[in-house]
Tab-separated table of C-alpha atoms in Angstrom:
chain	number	residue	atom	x	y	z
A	131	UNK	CA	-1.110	179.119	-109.839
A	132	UNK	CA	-4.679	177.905	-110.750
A	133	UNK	CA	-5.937	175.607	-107.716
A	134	UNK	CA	-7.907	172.178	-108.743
A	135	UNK	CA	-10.853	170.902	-107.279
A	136	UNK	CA	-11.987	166.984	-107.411
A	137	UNK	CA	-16.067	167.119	-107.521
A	138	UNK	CA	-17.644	163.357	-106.985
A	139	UNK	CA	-21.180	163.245	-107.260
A	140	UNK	CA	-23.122	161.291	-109.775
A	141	UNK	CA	-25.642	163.545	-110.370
A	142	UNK	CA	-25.189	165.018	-113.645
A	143	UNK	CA	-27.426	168.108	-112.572
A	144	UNK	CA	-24.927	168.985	-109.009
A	145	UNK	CA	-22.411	168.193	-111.175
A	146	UNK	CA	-22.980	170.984	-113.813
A	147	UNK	CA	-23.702	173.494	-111.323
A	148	UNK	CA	-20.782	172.869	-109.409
A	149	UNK	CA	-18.659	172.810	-112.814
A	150	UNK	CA	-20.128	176.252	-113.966
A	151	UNK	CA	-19.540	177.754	-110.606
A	152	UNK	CA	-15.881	176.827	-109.883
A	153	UNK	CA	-14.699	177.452	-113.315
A	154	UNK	CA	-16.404	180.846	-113.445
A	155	UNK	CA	-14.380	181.554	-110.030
A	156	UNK	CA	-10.915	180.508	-111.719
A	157	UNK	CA	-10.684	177.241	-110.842
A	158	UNK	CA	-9.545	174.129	-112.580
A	159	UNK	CA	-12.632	171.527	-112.272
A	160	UNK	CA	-12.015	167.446	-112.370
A	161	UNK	CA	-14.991	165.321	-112.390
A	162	UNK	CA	-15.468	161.599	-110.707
A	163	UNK	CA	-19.126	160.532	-110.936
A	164	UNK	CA	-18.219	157.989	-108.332
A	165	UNK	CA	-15.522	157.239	-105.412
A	166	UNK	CA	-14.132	154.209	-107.051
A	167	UNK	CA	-13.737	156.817	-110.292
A	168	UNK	CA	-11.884	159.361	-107.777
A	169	UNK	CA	-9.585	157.074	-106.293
A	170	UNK	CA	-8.697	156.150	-109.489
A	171	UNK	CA	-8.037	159.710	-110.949
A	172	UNK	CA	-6.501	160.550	-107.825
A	173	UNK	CA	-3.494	157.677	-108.407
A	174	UNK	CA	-2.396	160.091	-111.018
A	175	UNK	CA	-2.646	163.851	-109.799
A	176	UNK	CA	-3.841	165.060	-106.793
A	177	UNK	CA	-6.129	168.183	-106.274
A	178	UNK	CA	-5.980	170.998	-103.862
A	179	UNK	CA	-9.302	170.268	-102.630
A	180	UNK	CA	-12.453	167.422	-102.865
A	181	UNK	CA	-16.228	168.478	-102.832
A	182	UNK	CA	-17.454	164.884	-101.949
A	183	UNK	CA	-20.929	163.784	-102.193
A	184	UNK	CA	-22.232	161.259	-99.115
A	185	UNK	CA	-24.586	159.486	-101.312
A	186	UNK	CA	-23.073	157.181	-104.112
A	187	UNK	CA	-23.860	154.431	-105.755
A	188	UNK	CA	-20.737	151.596	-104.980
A	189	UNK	CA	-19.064	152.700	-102.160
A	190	UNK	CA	-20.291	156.009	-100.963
A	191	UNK	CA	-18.459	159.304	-99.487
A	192	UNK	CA	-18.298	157.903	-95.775
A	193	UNK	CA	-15.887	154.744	-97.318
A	194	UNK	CA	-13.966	157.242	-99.971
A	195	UNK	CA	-13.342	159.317	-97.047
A	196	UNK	CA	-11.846	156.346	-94.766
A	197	UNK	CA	-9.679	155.492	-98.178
A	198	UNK	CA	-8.325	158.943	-98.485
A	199	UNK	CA	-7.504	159.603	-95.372
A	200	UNK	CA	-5.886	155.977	-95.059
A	201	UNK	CA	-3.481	157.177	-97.927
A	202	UNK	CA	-0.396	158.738	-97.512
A	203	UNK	CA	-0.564	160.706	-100.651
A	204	UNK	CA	-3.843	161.895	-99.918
A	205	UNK	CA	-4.329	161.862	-96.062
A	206	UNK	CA	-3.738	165.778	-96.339
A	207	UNK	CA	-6.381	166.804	-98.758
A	208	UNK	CA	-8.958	168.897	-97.410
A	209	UNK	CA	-12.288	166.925	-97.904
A	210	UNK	CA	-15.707	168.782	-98.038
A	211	UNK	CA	-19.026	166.592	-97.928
A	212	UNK	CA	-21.932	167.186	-100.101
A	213	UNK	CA	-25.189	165.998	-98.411
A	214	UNK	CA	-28.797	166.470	-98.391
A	215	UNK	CA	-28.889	164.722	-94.765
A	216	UNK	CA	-29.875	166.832	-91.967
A	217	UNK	CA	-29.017	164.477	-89.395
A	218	UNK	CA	-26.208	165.458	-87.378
A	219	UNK	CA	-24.873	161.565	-86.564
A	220	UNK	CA	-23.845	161.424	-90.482
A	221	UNK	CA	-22.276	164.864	-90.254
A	222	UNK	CA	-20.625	164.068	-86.915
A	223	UNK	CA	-19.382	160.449	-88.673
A	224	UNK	CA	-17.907	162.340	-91.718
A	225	UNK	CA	-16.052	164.773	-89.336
A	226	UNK	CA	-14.805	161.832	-87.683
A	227	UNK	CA	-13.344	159.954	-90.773
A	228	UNK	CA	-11.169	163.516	-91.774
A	229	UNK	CA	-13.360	165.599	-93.063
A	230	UNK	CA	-13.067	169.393	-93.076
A	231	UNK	CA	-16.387	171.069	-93.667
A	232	UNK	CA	-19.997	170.365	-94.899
A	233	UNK	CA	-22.143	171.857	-97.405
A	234	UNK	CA	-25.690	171.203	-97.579
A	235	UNK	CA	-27.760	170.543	-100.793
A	236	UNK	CA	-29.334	172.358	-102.290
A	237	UNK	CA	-26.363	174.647	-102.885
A	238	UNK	CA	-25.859	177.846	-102.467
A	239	UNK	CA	-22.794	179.343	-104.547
A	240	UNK	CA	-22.010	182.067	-102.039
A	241	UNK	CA	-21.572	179.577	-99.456
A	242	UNK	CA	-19.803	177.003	-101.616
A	243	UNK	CA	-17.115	179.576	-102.514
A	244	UNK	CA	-16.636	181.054	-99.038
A	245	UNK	CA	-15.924	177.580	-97.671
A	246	UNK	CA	-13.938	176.596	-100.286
A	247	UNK	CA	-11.852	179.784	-100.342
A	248	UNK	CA	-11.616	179.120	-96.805
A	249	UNK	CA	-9.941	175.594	-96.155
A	250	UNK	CA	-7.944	176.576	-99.455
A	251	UNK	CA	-6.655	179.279	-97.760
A	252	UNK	CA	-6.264	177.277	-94.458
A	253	UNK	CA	-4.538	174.311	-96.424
A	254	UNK	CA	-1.999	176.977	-97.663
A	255	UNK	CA	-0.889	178.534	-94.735
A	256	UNK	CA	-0.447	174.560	-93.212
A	257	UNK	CA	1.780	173.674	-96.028
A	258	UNK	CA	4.034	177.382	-95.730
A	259	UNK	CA	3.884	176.423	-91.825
A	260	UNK	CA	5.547	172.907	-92.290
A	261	UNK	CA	7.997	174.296	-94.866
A	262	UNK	CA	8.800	176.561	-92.346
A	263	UNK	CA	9.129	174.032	-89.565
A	264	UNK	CA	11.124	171.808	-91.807
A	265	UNK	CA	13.043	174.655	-93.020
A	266	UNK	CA	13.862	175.744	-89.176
A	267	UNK	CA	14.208	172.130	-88.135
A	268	UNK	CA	17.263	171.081	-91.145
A	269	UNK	CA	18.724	174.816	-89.962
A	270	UNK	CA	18.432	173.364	-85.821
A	271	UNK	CA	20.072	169.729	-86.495
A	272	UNK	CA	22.839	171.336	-88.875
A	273	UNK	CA	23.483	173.310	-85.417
A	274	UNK	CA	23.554	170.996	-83.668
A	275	UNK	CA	25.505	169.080	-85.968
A	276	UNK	CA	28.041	171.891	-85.870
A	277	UNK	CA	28.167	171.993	-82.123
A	278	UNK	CA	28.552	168.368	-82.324
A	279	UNK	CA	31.729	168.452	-84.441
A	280	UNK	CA	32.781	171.572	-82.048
A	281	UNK	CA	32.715	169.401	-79.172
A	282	UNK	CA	34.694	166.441	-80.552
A	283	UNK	CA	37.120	169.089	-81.834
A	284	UNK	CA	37.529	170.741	-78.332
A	285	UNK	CA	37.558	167.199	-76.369
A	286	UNK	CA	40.462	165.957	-78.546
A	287	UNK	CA	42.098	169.836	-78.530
A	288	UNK	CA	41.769	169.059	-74.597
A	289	UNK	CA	42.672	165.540	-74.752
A	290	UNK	CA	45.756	166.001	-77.229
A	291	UNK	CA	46.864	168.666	-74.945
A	292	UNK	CA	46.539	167.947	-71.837
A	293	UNK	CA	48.616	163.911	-72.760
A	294	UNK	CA	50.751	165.988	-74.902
A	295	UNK	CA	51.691	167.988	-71.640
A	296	UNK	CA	51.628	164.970	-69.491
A	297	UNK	CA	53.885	163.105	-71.477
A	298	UNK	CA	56.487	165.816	-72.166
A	299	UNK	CA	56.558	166.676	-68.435
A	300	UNK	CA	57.106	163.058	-67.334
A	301	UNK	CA	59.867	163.061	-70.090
A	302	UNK	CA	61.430	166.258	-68.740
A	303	UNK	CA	61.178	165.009	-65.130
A	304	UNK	CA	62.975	161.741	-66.322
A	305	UNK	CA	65.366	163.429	-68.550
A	306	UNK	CA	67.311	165.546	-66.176
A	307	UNK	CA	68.304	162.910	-63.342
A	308	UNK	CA	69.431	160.192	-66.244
A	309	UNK	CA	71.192	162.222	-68.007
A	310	UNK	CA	72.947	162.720	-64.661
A	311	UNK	CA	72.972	159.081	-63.696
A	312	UNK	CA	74.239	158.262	-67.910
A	313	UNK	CA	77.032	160.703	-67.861
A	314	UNK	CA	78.205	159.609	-64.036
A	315	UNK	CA	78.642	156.069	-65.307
A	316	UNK	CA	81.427	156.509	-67.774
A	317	UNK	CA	84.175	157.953	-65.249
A	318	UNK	CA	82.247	155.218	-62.914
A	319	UNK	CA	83.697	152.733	-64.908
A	320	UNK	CA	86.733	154.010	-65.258
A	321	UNK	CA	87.380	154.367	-60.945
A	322	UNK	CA	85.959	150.373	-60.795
A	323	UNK	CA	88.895	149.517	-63.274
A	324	UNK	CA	91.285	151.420	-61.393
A	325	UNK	CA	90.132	149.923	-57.935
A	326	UNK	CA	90.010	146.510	-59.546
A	327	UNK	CA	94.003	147.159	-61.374
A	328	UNK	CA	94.832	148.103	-57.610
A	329	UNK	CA	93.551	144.857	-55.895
A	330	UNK	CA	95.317	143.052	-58.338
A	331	UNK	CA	98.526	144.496	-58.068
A	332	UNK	CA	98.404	144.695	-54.612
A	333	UNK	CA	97.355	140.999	-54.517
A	334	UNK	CA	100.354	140.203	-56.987
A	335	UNK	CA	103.072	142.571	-54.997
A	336	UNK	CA	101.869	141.167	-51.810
A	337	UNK	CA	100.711	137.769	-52.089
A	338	UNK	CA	100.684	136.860	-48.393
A	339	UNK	CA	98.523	139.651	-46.759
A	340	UNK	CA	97.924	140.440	-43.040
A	341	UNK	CA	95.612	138.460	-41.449
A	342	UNK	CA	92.748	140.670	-40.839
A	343	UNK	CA	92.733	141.990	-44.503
A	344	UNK	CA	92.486	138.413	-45.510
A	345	UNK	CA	90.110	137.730	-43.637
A	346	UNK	CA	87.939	140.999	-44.876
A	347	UNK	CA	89.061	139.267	-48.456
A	348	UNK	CA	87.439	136.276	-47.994
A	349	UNK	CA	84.008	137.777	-46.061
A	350	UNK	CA	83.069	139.800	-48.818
A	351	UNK	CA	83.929	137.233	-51.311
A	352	UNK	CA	86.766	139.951	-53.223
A	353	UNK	CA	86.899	137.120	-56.247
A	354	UNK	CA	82.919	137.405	-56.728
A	355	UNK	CA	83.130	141.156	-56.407
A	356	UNK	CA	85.899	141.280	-58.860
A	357	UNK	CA	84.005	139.132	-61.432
A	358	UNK	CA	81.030	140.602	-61.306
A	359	UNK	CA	81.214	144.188	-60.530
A	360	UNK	CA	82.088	144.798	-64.216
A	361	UNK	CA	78.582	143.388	-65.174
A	362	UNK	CA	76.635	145.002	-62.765
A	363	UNK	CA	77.926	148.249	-64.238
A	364	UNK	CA	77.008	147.423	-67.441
A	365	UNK	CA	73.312	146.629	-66.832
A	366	UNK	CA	73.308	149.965	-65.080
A	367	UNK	CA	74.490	151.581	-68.262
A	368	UNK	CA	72.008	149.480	-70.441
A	369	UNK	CA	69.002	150.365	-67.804
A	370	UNK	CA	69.951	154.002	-68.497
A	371	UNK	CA	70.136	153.937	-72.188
A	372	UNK	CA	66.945	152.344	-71.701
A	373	UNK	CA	65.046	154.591	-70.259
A	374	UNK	CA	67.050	157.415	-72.491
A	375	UNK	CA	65.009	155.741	-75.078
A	376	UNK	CA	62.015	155.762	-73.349
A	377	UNK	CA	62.311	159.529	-72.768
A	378	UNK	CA	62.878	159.950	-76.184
A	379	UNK	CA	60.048	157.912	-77.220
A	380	UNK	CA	57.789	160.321	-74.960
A	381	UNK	CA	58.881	163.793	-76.317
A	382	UNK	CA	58.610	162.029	-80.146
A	383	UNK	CA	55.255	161.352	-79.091
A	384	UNK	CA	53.592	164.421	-77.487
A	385	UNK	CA	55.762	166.581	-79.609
A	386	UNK	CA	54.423	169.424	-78.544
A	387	UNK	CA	57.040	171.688	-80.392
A	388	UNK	CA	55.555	170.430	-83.452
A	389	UNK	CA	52.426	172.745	-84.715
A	390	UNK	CA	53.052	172.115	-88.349
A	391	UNK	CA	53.238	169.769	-90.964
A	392	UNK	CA	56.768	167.878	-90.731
A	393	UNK	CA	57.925	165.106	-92.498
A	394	UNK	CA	58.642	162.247	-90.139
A	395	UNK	CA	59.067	158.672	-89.992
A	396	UNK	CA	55.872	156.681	-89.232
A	397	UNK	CA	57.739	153.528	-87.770
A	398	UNK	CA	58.971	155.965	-85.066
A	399	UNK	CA	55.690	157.070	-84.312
A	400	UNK	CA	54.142	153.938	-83.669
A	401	UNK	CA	57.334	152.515	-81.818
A	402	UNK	CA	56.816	155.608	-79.576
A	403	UNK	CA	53.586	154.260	-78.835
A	404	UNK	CA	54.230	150.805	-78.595
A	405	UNK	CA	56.791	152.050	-76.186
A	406	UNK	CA	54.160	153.600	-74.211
A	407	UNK	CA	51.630	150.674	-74.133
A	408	UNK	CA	54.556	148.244	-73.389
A	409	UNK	CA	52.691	147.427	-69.602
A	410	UNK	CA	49.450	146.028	-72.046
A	411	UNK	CA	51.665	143.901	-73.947
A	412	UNK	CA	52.912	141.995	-71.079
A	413	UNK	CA	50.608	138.795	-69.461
A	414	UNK	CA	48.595	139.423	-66.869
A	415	UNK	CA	46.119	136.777	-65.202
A	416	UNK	CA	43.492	138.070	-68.291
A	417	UNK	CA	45.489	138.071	-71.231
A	418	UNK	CA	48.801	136.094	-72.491
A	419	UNK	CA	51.296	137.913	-73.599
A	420	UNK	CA	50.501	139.997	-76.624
A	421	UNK	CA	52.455	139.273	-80.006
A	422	UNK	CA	53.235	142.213	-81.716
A	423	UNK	CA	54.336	141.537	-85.587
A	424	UNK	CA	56.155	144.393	-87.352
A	425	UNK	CA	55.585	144.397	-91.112
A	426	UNK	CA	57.110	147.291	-91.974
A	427	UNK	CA	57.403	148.696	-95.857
A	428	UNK	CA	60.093	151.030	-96.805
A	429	UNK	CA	58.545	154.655	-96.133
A	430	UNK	CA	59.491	157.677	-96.795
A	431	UNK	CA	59.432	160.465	-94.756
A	432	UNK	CA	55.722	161.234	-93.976
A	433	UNK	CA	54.240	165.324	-94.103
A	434	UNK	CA	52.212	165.207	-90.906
A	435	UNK	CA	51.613	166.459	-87.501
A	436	UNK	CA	53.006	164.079	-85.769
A	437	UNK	CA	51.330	164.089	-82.505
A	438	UNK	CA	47.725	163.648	-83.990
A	439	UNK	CA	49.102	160.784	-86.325
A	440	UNK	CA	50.610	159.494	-82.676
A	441	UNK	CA	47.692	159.976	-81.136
A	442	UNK	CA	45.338	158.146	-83.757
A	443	UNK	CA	48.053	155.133	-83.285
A	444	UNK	CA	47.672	154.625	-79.544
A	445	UNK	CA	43.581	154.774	-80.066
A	446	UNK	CA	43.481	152.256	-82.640
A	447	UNK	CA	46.335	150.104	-80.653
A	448	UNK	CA	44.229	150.756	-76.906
A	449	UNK	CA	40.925	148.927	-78.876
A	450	UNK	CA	42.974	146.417	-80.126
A	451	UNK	CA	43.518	145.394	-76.689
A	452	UNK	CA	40.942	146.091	-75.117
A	453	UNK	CA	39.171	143.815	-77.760
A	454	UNK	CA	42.258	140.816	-77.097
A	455	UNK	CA	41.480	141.135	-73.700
A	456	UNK	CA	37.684	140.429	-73.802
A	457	UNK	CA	38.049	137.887	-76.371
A	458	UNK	CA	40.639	136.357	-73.979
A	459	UNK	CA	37.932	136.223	-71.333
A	460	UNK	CA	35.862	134.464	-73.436
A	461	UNK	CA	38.395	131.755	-74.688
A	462	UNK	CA	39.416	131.316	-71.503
A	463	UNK	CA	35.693	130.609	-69.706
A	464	UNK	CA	34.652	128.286	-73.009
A	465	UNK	CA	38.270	126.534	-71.988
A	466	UNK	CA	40.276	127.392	-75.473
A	467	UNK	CA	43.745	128.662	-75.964
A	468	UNK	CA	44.462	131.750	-77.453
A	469	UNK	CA	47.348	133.520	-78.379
A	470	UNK	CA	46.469	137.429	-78.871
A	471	UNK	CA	48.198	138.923	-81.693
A	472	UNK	CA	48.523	142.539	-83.236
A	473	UNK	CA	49.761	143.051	-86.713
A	474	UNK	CA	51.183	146.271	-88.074
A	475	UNK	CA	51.890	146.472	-91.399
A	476	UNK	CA	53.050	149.581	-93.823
A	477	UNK	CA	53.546	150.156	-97.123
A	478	UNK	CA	54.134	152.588	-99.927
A	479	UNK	CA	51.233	152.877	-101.943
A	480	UNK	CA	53.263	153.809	-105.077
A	481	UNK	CA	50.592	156.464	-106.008
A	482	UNK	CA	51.977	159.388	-103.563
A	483	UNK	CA	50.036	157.306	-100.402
A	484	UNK	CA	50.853	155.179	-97.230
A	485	UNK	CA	48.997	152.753	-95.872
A	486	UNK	CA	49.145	151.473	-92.202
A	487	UNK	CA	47.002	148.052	-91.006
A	488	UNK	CA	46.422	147.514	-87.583
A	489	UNK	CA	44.741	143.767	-87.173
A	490	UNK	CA	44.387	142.028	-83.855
A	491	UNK	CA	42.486	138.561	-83.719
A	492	UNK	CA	40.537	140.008	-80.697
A	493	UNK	CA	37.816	138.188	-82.399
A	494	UNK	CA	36.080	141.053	-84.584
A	495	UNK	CA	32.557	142.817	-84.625
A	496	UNK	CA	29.151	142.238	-86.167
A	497	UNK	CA	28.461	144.138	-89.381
A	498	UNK	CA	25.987	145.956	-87.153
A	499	UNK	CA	28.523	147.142	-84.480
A	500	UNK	CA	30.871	148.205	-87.322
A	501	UNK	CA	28.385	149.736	-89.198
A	502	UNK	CA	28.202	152.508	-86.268
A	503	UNK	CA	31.580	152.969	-84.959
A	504	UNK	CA	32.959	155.935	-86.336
A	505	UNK	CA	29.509	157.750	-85.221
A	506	UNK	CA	29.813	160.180	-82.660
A	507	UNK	CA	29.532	158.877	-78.913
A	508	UNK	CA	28.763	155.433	-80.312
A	509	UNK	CA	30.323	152.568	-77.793
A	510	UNK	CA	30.259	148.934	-77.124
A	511	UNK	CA	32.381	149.533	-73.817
A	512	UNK	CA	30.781	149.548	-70.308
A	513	UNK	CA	29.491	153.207	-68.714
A	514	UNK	CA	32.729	154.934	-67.275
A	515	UNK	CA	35.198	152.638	-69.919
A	516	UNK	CA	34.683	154.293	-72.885
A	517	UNK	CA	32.928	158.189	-74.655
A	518	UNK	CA	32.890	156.694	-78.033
A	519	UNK	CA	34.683	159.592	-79.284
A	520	UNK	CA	37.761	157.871	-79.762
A	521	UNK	CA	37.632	156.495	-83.603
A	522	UNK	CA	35.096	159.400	-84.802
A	523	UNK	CA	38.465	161.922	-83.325
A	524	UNK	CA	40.755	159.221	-85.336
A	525	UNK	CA	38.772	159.726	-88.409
A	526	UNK	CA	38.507	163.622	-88.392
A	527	UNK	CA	42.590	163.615	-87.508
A	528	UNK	CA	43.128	161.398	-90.781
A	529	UNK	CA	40.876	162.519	-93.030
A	530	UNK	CA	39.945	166.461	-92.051
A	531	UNK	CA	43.534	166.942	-90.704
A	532	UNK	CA	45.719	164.873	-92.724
A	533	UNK	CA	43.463	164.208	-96.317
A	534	UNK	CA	42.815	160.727	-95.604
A	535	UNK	CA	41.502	157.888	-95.118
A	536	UNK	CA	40.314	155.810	-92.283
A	537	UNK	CA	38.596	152.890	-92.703
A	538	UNK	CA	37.436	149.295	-90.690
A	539	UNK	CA	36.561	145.709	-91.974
A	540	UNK	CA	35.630	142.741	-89.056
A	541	UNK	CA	33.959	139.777	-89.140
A	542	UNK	CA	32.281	138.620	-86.134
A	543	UNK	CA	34.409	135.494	-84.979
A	544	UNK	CA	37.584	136.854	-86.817
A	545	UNK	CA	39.875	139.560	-87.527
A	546	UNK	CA	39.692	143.503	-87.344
A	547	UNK	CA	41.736	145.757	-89.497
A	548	UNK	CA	41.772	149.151	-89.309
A	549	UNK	CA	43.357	150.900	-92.639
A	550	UNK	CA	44.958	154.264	-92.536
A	551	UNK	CA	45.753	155.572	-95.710
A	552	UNK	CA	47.574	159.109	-95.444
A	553	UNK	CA	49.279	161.101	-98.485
A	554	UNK	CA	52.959	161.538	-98.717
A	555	UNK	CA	53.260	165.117	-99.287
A	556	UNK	CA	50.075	167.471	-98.017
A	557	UNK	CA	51.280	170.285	-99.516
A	558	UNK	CA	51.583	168.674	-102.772
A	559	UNK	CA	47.532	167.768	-102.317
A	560	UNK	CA	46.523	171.629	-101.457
A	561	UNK	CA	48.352	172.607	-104.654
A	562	UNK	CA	46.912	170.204	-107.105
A	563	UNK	CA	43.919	171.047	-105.690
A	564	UNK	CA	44.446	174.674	-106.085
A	565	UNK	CA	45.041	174.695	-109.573
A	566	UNK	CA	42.043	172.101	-110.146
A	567	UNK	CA	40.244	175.234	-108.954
A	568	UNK	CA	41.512	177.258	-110.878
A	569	UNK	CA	40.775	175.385	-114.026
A	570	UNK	CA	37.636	175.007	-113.544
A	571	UNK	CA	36.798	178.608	-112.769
């Protein structure tokens, strides 16, 4: 590719010279007879190299120099001055302001070519240098981009599995003894009604009774006993079906028998976890009792994996209150009531898509903060409270794992709502986009 060359001088007779000389070497040749000329050309197409003369009417090479080197576009074009000056101050002064070299009038073509050939060549091997570094520096932050995502993906492989093991464990540990205790209280109930049926006949056979078992009778209150040992089995059979359900709630959360897609129902899922965070939703002497309002559409059965899904649930549900609590904090010390609240709302998108809200009135974010959440290791929480990992791991489970969407809107003073928008069928997704490969190939 021909090179170009800006010469400003406005002497007609250096000019012609330096016009006949270049062009005979192969060179394309542009002309400015003075700097205000050049830095007017130069607005329009830049050349690979300047010959500048020092001496100018208007403003002279020194000030062009300071101008060119001032300019972004031009800051990088190798300057050489053209002087008659023997005085090393003004060569020193144009070396100072950016310039490269300096040829001395009257010229001499053998030295005008070698030092242009030179910083040409030099100017060259800058710009395939910074390509390089820019070329090695995009391959470097993709990565450590990629290491990045690798990390998130083995923190929340570590994370899923070690809760996932956790939780099923605790649920196993639990399951056994209740069972027992559940299946014990059945014939339970049966013996109290027999021992009860006995007192009573015995107390209707035998209605004056010896004096010492009277006297027993009336010490341990036998009419009391009577009355209420029918109730106190039955809370003993509701505590166990209770925590029956709790167990159950665990394993349908870790489900760690679950490595594939299954369709499920996304109310249990987030029951499960409500379930779990059921200690956060009671008051404590920082936050009232949390409201939880179920607005629940009629689903169908979701194609997930159901622990991730579970697992993005409990992350979105743990801000939430995290957030109530702070903003309780802060209604509380400005002396204001508040009533924390958490809204969960489904619905069927009609289009083959669900939709879950989570909004809490924890008192929202700036468009700043909100702006930044999803990146990685980005938090608002104090050191040792929080990796921001959590939502960028929600988003990569939604939309990587699951082919959707995850998405936030707050205003500072207000509400946050997260919105998780998941298809119905995955593998009907793959396939349509299978064949929308195929027709385009």
């Amino acid at each position: 590719m021909q090179q170009t060359i800006l010469v400003v001088d406005d002497t007609p007779t250096n000019i012609q010279v330096l016009f006949d000389l270049l062009d005979a070497s192969g060179y394309r040749v542009a002309i400015a007879k003075s700097g205000e000329i050049a830095l007017q050309r130069l607005e329009n197409s830049l050349p690979d190299l300047i010959l500048l003369d020092v001496m100018m009417p208007g403003i002279d090479g020194f000030e062009t120099c300071r101008r060119l080197k001032a300019a972004v576009a031009t800051q990088d074009i190798p300057v050489i001055f053209m002087t008659a000056l023997s005085d090393t101050v003004d060569k020193v002064k144009g070396l100072q302001l950016g310039a490269v070299d300096y040829i001395t009038k009257p010229i001499q073509h053998e030295e005008v070519l070698a030092r242009i050939n030179v910083h040409l060549q030099l100017r060259q091997l800058n710009q395939t240098l910074e390509a390089q570094v820019e070329t090695r520096t995009a391959e470097l932050r993709q990565a450590l981009e990629t290491v990045k995502q690798t990390q998130i993906q083995l923190v929340q492989s570590e994370k899923m599995s070690s809760l996932g093991q956790l939780v099923a464990g605790i649920a196993h540990e639990i399951n056994n003894p209740i069972n027992f205790i559940y299946g014990n209280l059945k014939p339970a109930e049966e013996y109290m009604r027999d021992l009860l049926g006995l007192i009573e006949c015995i107390q209707t056979e035998v209605p004056e009774l010896p004096e010492a078992v009277q006297k027993y009778v009336e010490d341990v209150d036998l009419e009391f006993l009577q009355a209420d040992l029918p109730r106190l089995i039955n809370s003993m059979k509701l505590g166990a079906d209770r925590i029956r359900q709790i167990v159950l709630s665990l394993r349908n959360f870790s489900r760690l028998d679950e490595a594939d897609f299954k369709a499920v129902d996304i109310h249990e899922g987030i029951d499960s976890t409500l379930l779990i965070l059921q200690h956060r939703l009671k008051s404590t002497d920082t936050l009232p009792a949390v409201k939880i309002i179920k607005d629940y559409g009629d689903l169908p059965l979701v194609e997930c994996y159901a622990s991730q899904l579970n697992q993005v649930f409990m992350n979105l549900l743990s801000n939430a209150l995290d957030a109530l609590e702070e903003h309780s904090e802060r209604q509380r010390a400005a002396g204001q009531a508040f009533i924390p609240k958490i809204q969960i709302k489904t619905q069927d998108l009609g289009d083959g898509q669900v939709a879950i809200h989570i909004v809490d009135n924890g008192g929202g974010m700036s468009e700043e903060v909100r702006s930044k959440i999803f990146n990685d290791f980005f938090t608002t929480k104090e050191i040792g409270k929080g990796t921001g990992l959590g939502l960028p791991i929600c988003r990569q489970l939604v939309v990587e794992k699951h082919q959707g969407q995850l998405h936030c809107e707050s205003h500072l003073g207000s509400e946050t709502e997260f919105i998780i928008t998941i298809p119905i069928k995955q593998l009907a997704i793959e396939t349509a986009a299978d064949e929308s490969l195929l027709t385009i190939a």
